[in-house]
Amino acid sequence: MIAIAGAKGGCGKTTTTLGLARAFDRAGRLSFVIDADQQLPNLHVAADIDREPTVATVEENNDAAAIAQPLPGATKAGVLPAPLDSEMVDLADLLDRFSTSAGEALVDCPAGAGPDVAGPIDAADRVVVVTTGTERSLTSAGKTIDLAKRQGTPVAGVVLNQSEQLPIGFRARFDVPLLGRVPPFQSAERDRQAREAYDHIAAELLSNRNRPSAPARRHPDIRLPTGLAPVDRELQGGFLRVVSSRSAPNRGAGPNCCCTLSRGNAGPSISPSGGPGKTFVRP
């Protein structure tokens, strides 16, 4: 499973995800494209498919090939839109159990570097970081790389999107490979240079897959902001999220959380809930 991530919104994660799916298709590889952005899902719009069925249906039937909608212009690529608000599903848990034995799974991650991104990155085997050549996007890419490293997920490399040339100091800035540079284009399906760029990146990913595996993953140790400034300051950034293993069936707050956050007349407070979970507060 490959997470396509990038903290900067609009850097081209969705376009890259679909471009790689079509490149795998041209290489004769089956792939599934999954939208992990539950807040602003738009993969189905970019792919020009229906909003349903969603990836949540896979949890019920456990047959991605039968549920995924065909990606237009491809014969071996299926698309699974993000869950609807009405579908109560733990997306991170679902991704952790998603079988990739039949082909490549490409997860289109949301923007940012918070818990919504941490879940898909933790479930993935590798991360591809997408950025444009702007200073703001490059800085955000660095944050995404740092997040993946804290989670223990190998970074396959960086895709430099919509760029005519390599920014000055690019290679010295990142300690991960440059998978490829995608030039500006109007349509990846019709632009020859864009197709060639995605074909090159897909070939790099397939080649890297056959190399020796990365060292064993260490336990993630990251702070998850609560969104409440006083609480985040007290917790030095937020709740400390500790996952005992990648196969843990439950994540985040809920029945496996040993603390609860509540509001009262005196402001927000944190109290133990007695749960056995993997997420806890360490001042």
CSV table of C-alpha atoms in Angstrom, one decimal:
chain,number,residue,atom,x,y,z
A,1,MET,CA,0.0,0.0,0.0
A,2,ILE,CA,1.4,3.4,-1.0
A,3,ALA,CA,0.2,6.6,0.7
A,4,ILE,CA,0.2,9.6,-1.6
A,5,ALA,CA,0.7,12.5,0.8
A,6,GLY,CA,1.6,16.2,1.0
A,7,ALA,CA,0.8,18.7,3.7
A,8,LYS,CA,0.2,21.5,1.2
A,9,GLY,CA,-3.3,21.6,-0.2
A,10,GLY,CA,-3.4,21.8,-4.0
A,11,CYS,CA,0.1,20.3,-4.5
A,12,GLY,CA,-1.4,17.6,-6.8
A,13,LYS,CA,-1.9,14.5,-4.6
A,14,THR,CA,-5.1,13.5,-6.3
A,15,THR,CA,-3.8,14.1,-9.8
A,16,THR,CA,-0.6,12.2,-8.9
A,17,THR,CA,-2.6,9.3,-7.5
A,18,LEU,CA,-4.7,8.9,-10.6
A,19,GLY,CA,-1.7,9.4,-12.9
A,20,LEU,CA,0.1,6.6,-11.1
A,21,ALA,CA,-2.9,4.3,-11.3
A,22,ARG,CA,-3.1,4.8,-15.1
A,23,ALA,CA,0.7,4.3,-15.3
A,24,PHE,CA,0.4,1.0,-13.4
A,25,ASP,CA,-2.5,0.1,-15.8
A,26,ARG,CA,-0.2,0.7,-18.8
A,27,ALA,CA,2.4,-1.5,-17.1
A,28,GLY,CA,-0.2,-4.3,-16.8
A,29,ARG,CA,-0.5,-3.9,-13.0
A,30,LEU,CA,-3.9,-4.0,-11.2
A,31,SER,CA,-4.4,-1.1,-8.8
A,32,PHE,CA,-7.0,0.3,-6.4
A,33,VAL,CA,-7.2,4.0,-5.7
A,34,ILE,CA,-8.6,4.9,-2.3
A,35,ASP,CA,-9.8,8.3,-1.2
A,36,ALA,CA,-8.8,8.8,2.5
A,37,ASP,CA,-9.9,12.4,2.6
A,38,GLN,CA,-13.2,12.2,4.6
A,39,GLN,CA,-13.5,16.0,5.1
A,40,LEU,CA,-13.0,17.1,1.5
A,41,PRO,CA,-13.4,14.0,-0.7
A,42,ASN,CA,-12.8,14.8,-4.4
A,43,LEU,CA,-11.2,11.7,-5.8
A,44,HIS,CA,-14.5,10.6,-7.4
A,45,VAL,CA,-14.9,14.1,-9.0
A,46,ALA,CA,-11.4,14.0,-10.5
A,47,ALA,CA,-11.9,10.4,-11.7
A,48,ASP,CA,-15.3,11.2,-13.1
A,49,ILE,CA,-17.1,8.4,-11.3
A,50,ASP,CA,-20.1,8.1,-9.0
A,51,ARG,CA,-19.8,9.0,-5.3
A,52,GLU,CA,-20.9,5.5,-4.3
A,53,PRO,CA,-20.1,2.7,-3.5
A,54,THR,CA,-17.4,3.9,-1.1
A,55,VAL,CA,-14.4,2.2,0.4
A,56,ALA,CA,-16.6,1.5,3.5
A,57,THR,CA,-18.4,-1.1,1.5
A,58,VAL,CA,-15.2,-3.2,1.3
A,59,GLU,CA,-15.4,-3.7,5.1
A,60,GLU,CA,-18.8,-5.3,4.7
A,61,ASN,CA,-18.1,-7.5,1.7
A,62,ASN,CA,-14.3,-7.7,1.7
A,63,ASP,CA,-14.1,-7.8,-2.1
A,64,ALA,CA,-12.5,-4.6,-3.4
A,65,ALA,CA,-12.4,-5.8,-7.0
A,66,ALA,CA,-16.1,-6.3,-7.1
A,67,ILE,CA,-16.9,-3.0,-5.5
A,68,ALA,CA,-14.4,-0.6,-7.0
A,69,GLN,CA,-15.6,1.5,-10.0
A,70,PRO,CA,-13.4,1.3,-13.1
A,71,LEU,CA,-11.1,4.3,-13.7
A,72,PRO,CA,-12.1,5.8,-17.0
A,73,GLY,CA,-9.4,5.2,-19.6
A,74,ALA,CA,-7.9,2.2,-17.7
A,75,THR,CA,-8.6,-1.5,-17.7
A,76,LYS,CA,-6.9,-2.6,-14.5
A,77,ALA,CA,-7.6,0.3,-12.1
A,78,GLY,CA,-10.5,0.6,-9.7
A,79,VAL,CA,-11.5,3.6,-7.6
A,80,LEU,CA,-13.0,3.6,-4.1
A,81,PRO,CA,-14.4,6.9,-2.9
A,82,ALA,CA,-14.1,8.1,0.7
A,83,PRO,CA,-16.7,7.0,3.2
A,84,LEU,CA,-19.9,9.0,3.5
A,85,ASP,CA,-20.7,10.9,6.7
A,86,SER,CA,-23.4,8.4,7.4
A,87,GLU,CA,-21.1,5.5,7.1
A,88,MET,CA,-19.6,4.8,10.6
A,89,VAL,CA,-16.2,3.3,9.7
A,90,ASP,CA,-12.7,3.6,11.1
A,91,LEU,CA,-10.9,4.3,7.9
A,92,ALA,CA,-7.4,3.9,9.4
A,93,ASP,CA,-8.5,0.4,10.7
A,94,LEU,CA,-10.0,-0.5,7.3
A,95,LEU,CA,-6.8,0.5,5.5
A,96,ASP,CA,-4.7,-1.5,7.9
A,97,ARG,CA,-6.7,-4.6,7.0
A,98,PHE,CA,-7.0,-3.8,3.2
A,99,SER,CA,-5.5,-6.7,1.2
A,100,THR,CA,-3.0,-5.6,-1.5
A,101,SER,CA,-2.2,-9.1,-2.7
A,102,ALA,CA,-4.1,-8.6,-5.9
A,103,GLY,CA,-2.3,-5.4,-6.9
A,104,GLU,CA,-1.1,-1.9,-5.9
A,105,ALA,CA,-3.2,0.1,-3.5
A,106,LEU,CA,-2.8,3.9,-3.8
A,107,VAL,CA,-4.2,6.0,-0.9
A,108,ASP,CA,-5.0,9.6,-1.7
A,109,CYS,CA,-4.3,11.3,1.7
A,110,PRO,CA,-5.9,14.6,2.9
A,111,ALA,CA,-3.8,17.7,3.2
A,112,GLY,CA,-2.2,18.7,6.4
A,113,ALA,CA,-0.1,16.8,8.9
A,114,GLY,CA,-2.6,15.9,11.6
A,115,PRO,CA,-4.4,12.6,12.7
A,116,ASP,CA,-6.4,12.3,9.4
A,117,VAL,CA,-3.1,11.9,7.6
A,118,ALA,CA,-1.3,10.0,10.3
A,119,GLY,CA,-3.7,7.0,10.0
A,120,PRO,CA,-3.3,6.4,6.3
A,121,ILE,CA,0.5,6.9,6.5
A,122,ASP,CA,0.7,4.4,9.4
A,123,ALA,CA,-1.3,1.8,7.4
A,124,ALA,CA,0.8,2.2,4.3
A,125,ASP,CA,3.9,0.3,3.4
A,126,ARG,CA,5.5,3.3,1.7
A,127,VAL,CA,4.8,7.0,1.3
A,128,VAL,CA,5.1,9.1,-1.8
A,129,VAL,CA,5.4,12.8,-1.0
A,130,VAL,CA,4.0,15.2,-3.6
A,131,THR,CA,5.1,18.9,-3.8
A,132,THR,CA,5.3,21.7,-6.3
A,133,GLY,CA,8.4,23.9,-6.6
A,134,THR,CA,7.1,26.7,-4.4
A,135,GLU,CA,8.8,27.4,-1.1
A,136,ARG,CA,5.6,26.9,0.8
A,137,SER,CA,4.9,23.6,-0.8
A,138,LEU,CA,8.5,22.4,-0.3
A,139,THR,CA,8.4,23.3,3.4
A,140,SER,CA,5.1,21.4,3.7
A,141,ALA,CA,6.7,18.4,2.0
A,142,GLY,CA,9.4,18.4,4.6
A,143,LYS,CA,6.8,18.2,7.3
A,144,THR,CA,5.1,15.3,5.6
A,145,ILE,CA,8.5,13.4,5.4
A,146,ASP,CA,9.1,14.1,9.1
A,147,LEU,CA,5.7,12.8,9.9
A,148,ALA,CA,6.2,9.6,8.0
A,149,LYS,CA,9.6,9.1,9.7
A,150,ARG,CA,8.1,9.6,13.1
A,151,GLN,CA,5.5,6.9,12.2
A,152,GLY,CA,8.2,4.6,11.0
A,153,THR,CA,6.8,4.3,7.4
A,154,PRO,CA,9.5,4.4,4.7
A,155,VAL,CA,9.4,7.3,2.3
A,156,ALA,CA,9.7,6.0,-1.2
A,157,GLY,CA,10.6,9.5,-2.5
A,158,VAL,CA,9.3,12.8,-3.7
A,159,VAL,CA,7.3,13.7,-6.8
A,160,LEU,CA,7.9,17.2,-8.0
A,161,ASN,CA,4.7,18.2,-9.6
A,162,GLN,CA,3.9,20.9,-12.1
A,163,SER,CA,7.5,21.9,-12.4
A,164,GLU,CA,9.6,22.7,-15.5
A,165,GLN,CA,12.9,22.4,-13.6
A,166,LEU,CA,14.4,21.3,-10.3
A,167,PRO,CA,14.3,24.0,-7.6
A,168,ILE,CA,17.8,25.2,-6.5
A,169,GLY,CA,19.0,23.1,-3.5
A,170,PHE,CA,16.2,20.6,-3.9
A,171,ARG,CA,18.4,17.5,-3.5
A,172,ALA,CA,20.3,18.9,-0.6
A,173,ARG,CA,17.0,19.8,1.1
A,174,PHE,CA,15.5,16.3,1.2
A,175,ASP,CA,17.2,13.1,2.3
A,176,VAL,CA,14.9,10.9,0.3
A,177,PRO,CA,15.0,10.1,-3.5
A,178,LEU,CA,13.4,12.2,-6.2
A,179,LEU,CA,11.1,9.8,-7.9
A,180,GLY,CA,10.4,12.1,-10.8
A,181,ARG,CA,9.3,15.5,-12.1
A,182,VAL,CA,6.0,16.0,-13.7
A,183,PRO,CA,5.8,19.1,-16.0
A,184,PRO,CA,2.8,21.4,-16.2
A,185,PHE,CA,-0.1,19.9,-18.3
A,186,GLN,CA,-3.7,20.3,-19.0
A,187,SER,CA,-4.7,16.6,-19.2
A,188,ALA,CA,-2.4,13.8,-18.0
A,189,GLU,CA,-4.2,11.4,-20.3
A,190,ARG,CA,-3.5,13.4,-23.4
A,191,ASP,CA,-0.1,14.9,-22.5
A,192,ARG,CA,2.7,12.7,-23.7
A,193,GLN,CA,5.3,14.2,-21.3
A,194,ALA,CA,3.0,13.8,-18.3
A,195,ARG,CA,2.3,10.1,-19.2
A,196,GLU,CA,6.0,9.5,-19.6
A,197,ALA,CA,6.7,11.1,-16.2
A,198,TYR,CA,4.1,9.0,-14.4
A,199,ASP,CA,5.3,5.8,-16.2
A,200,HIS,CA,8.8,6.6,-15.0
A,201,ILE,CA,7.6,7.1,-11.4
A,202,ALA,CA,5.6,3.9,-11.4
A,203,ALA,CA,8.6,2.0,-12.7
A,204,GLU,CA,10.7,3.4,-9.9
A,205,LEU,CA,8.1,2.3,-7.3
A,206,LEU,CA,7.9,-1.2,-8.8
A,207,SER,CA,11.7,-1.4,-8.8
A,208,ASN,CA,12.0,-0.2,-5.2
A,209,ARG,CA,9.4,-2.8,-4.2
A,210,ASN,CA,11.8,-5.6,-5.1
A,211,ARG,CA,14.7,-4.1,-3.1
A,212,PRO,CA,15.6,-5.3,0.5
A,213,SER,CA,12.9,-4.4,3.0
A,214,ALA,CA,13.4,-1.4,5.3
A,215,PRO,CA,14.3,-1.9,8.9
A,216,ALA,CA,11.5,-2.9,11.3
A,217,ARG,CA,9.2,-0.1,12.1
A,218,ARG,CA,9.5,1.5,15.6
A,219,HIS,CA,6.4,2.5,17.5
A,220,PRO,CA,4.9,5.9,16.5
A,221,ASP,CA,5.3,8.6,19.1
A,222,ILE,CA,3.4,11.7,17.9
A,223,ARG,CA,1.3,14.4,19.3
A,224,LEU,CA,-2.2,14.7,18.1
A,225,PRO,CA,-3.6,18.3,18.6
A,226,THR,CA,-7.0,18.6,20.3
A,227,GLY,CA,-7.7,22.0,18.7
A,228,LEU,CA,-8.0,23.6,22.1
A,229,ALA,CA,-5.0,25.9,22.6
A,230,PRO,CA,-4.9,25.7,26.4
A,231,VAL,CA,-5.1,21.9,26.4
A,232,ASP,CA,-2.5,21.6,23.6
A,233,ARG,CA,-0.1,23.9,25.6
A,234,GLU,CA,-0.5,21.8,28.7
A,235,LEU,CA,0.1,18.6,26.8
A,236,GLN,CA,3.1,20.0,24.9
A,237,GLY,CA,1.3,19.8,21.6
A,238,GLY,CA,-1.6,17.4,22.2
A,239,PHE,CA,-2.3,13.8,23.1
A,240,LEU,CA,0.6,11.4,22.8
A,241,ARG,CA,-0.5,8.7,20.4
A,242,VAL,CA,1.3,5.4,20.9
A,243,VAL,CA,0.4,2.4,18.7
A,244,SER,CA,1.7,-0.9,19.9
A,245,SER,CA,1.7,-2.5,16.4
A,246,ARG,CA,0.6,-1.8,12.8
A,247,SER,CA,-2.0,-4.5,13.1
A,248,ALA,CA,-3.7,-3.0,16.1
A,249,PRO,CA,-7.4,-3.2,15.3
A,250,ASN,CA,-8.4,0.0,17.0
A,251,ARG,CA,-6.9,3.5,16.8
A,252,GLY,CA,-7.2,6.9,18.3
A,253,ALA,CA,-9.8,8.0,20.8
A,254,GLY,CA,-12.8,5.9,21.7
A,255,PRO,CA,-13.1,2.7,23.6
A,256,ASN,CA,-9.3,2.2,23.4
A,257,CYS,CA,-8.6,5.7,24.8
A,258,CYS,CA,-7.6,5.9,28.5
A,259,CYS,CA,-8.6,9.6,28.8
A,260,THR,CA,-11.5,11.8,28.0
A,261,LEU,CA,-11.7,15.5,27.0
A,262,SER,CA,-14.6,17.5,28.3
A,263,ARG,CA,-15.7,21.1,28.7
A,264,GLY,CA,-17.0,22.6,31.8
A,265,ASN,CA,-17.6,26.0,33.3
A,266,ALA,CA,-14.0,26.2,34.2
A,267,GLY,CA,-12.9,25.3,30.7
A,268,PRO,CA,-11.7,22.1,29.1
A,269,SER,CA,-10.4,19.3,31.2
A,270,ILE,CA,-8.9,15.9,30.8
A,271,SER,CA,-9.8,12.9,33.0
A,272,PRO,CA,-9.0,9.2,33.0
A,273,SER,CA,-11.6,6.9,31.5
A,274,GLY,CA,-10.1,3.7,32.7
A,275,GLY,CA,-9.8,2.2,29.2
A,276,PRO,CA,-7.0,-0.1,28.2
A,277,GLY,CA,-6.1,1.7,25.1
A,278,LYS,CA,-3.0,2.7,23.2
A,279,THR,CA,-3.6,6.4,23.2
A,280,PHE,CA,-2.8,8.3,26.4
A,281,VAL,CA,-1.6,11.5,27.8
A,282,ARG,CA,1.9,12.1,28.9
A,283,PRO,CA,2.5,15.6,30.2
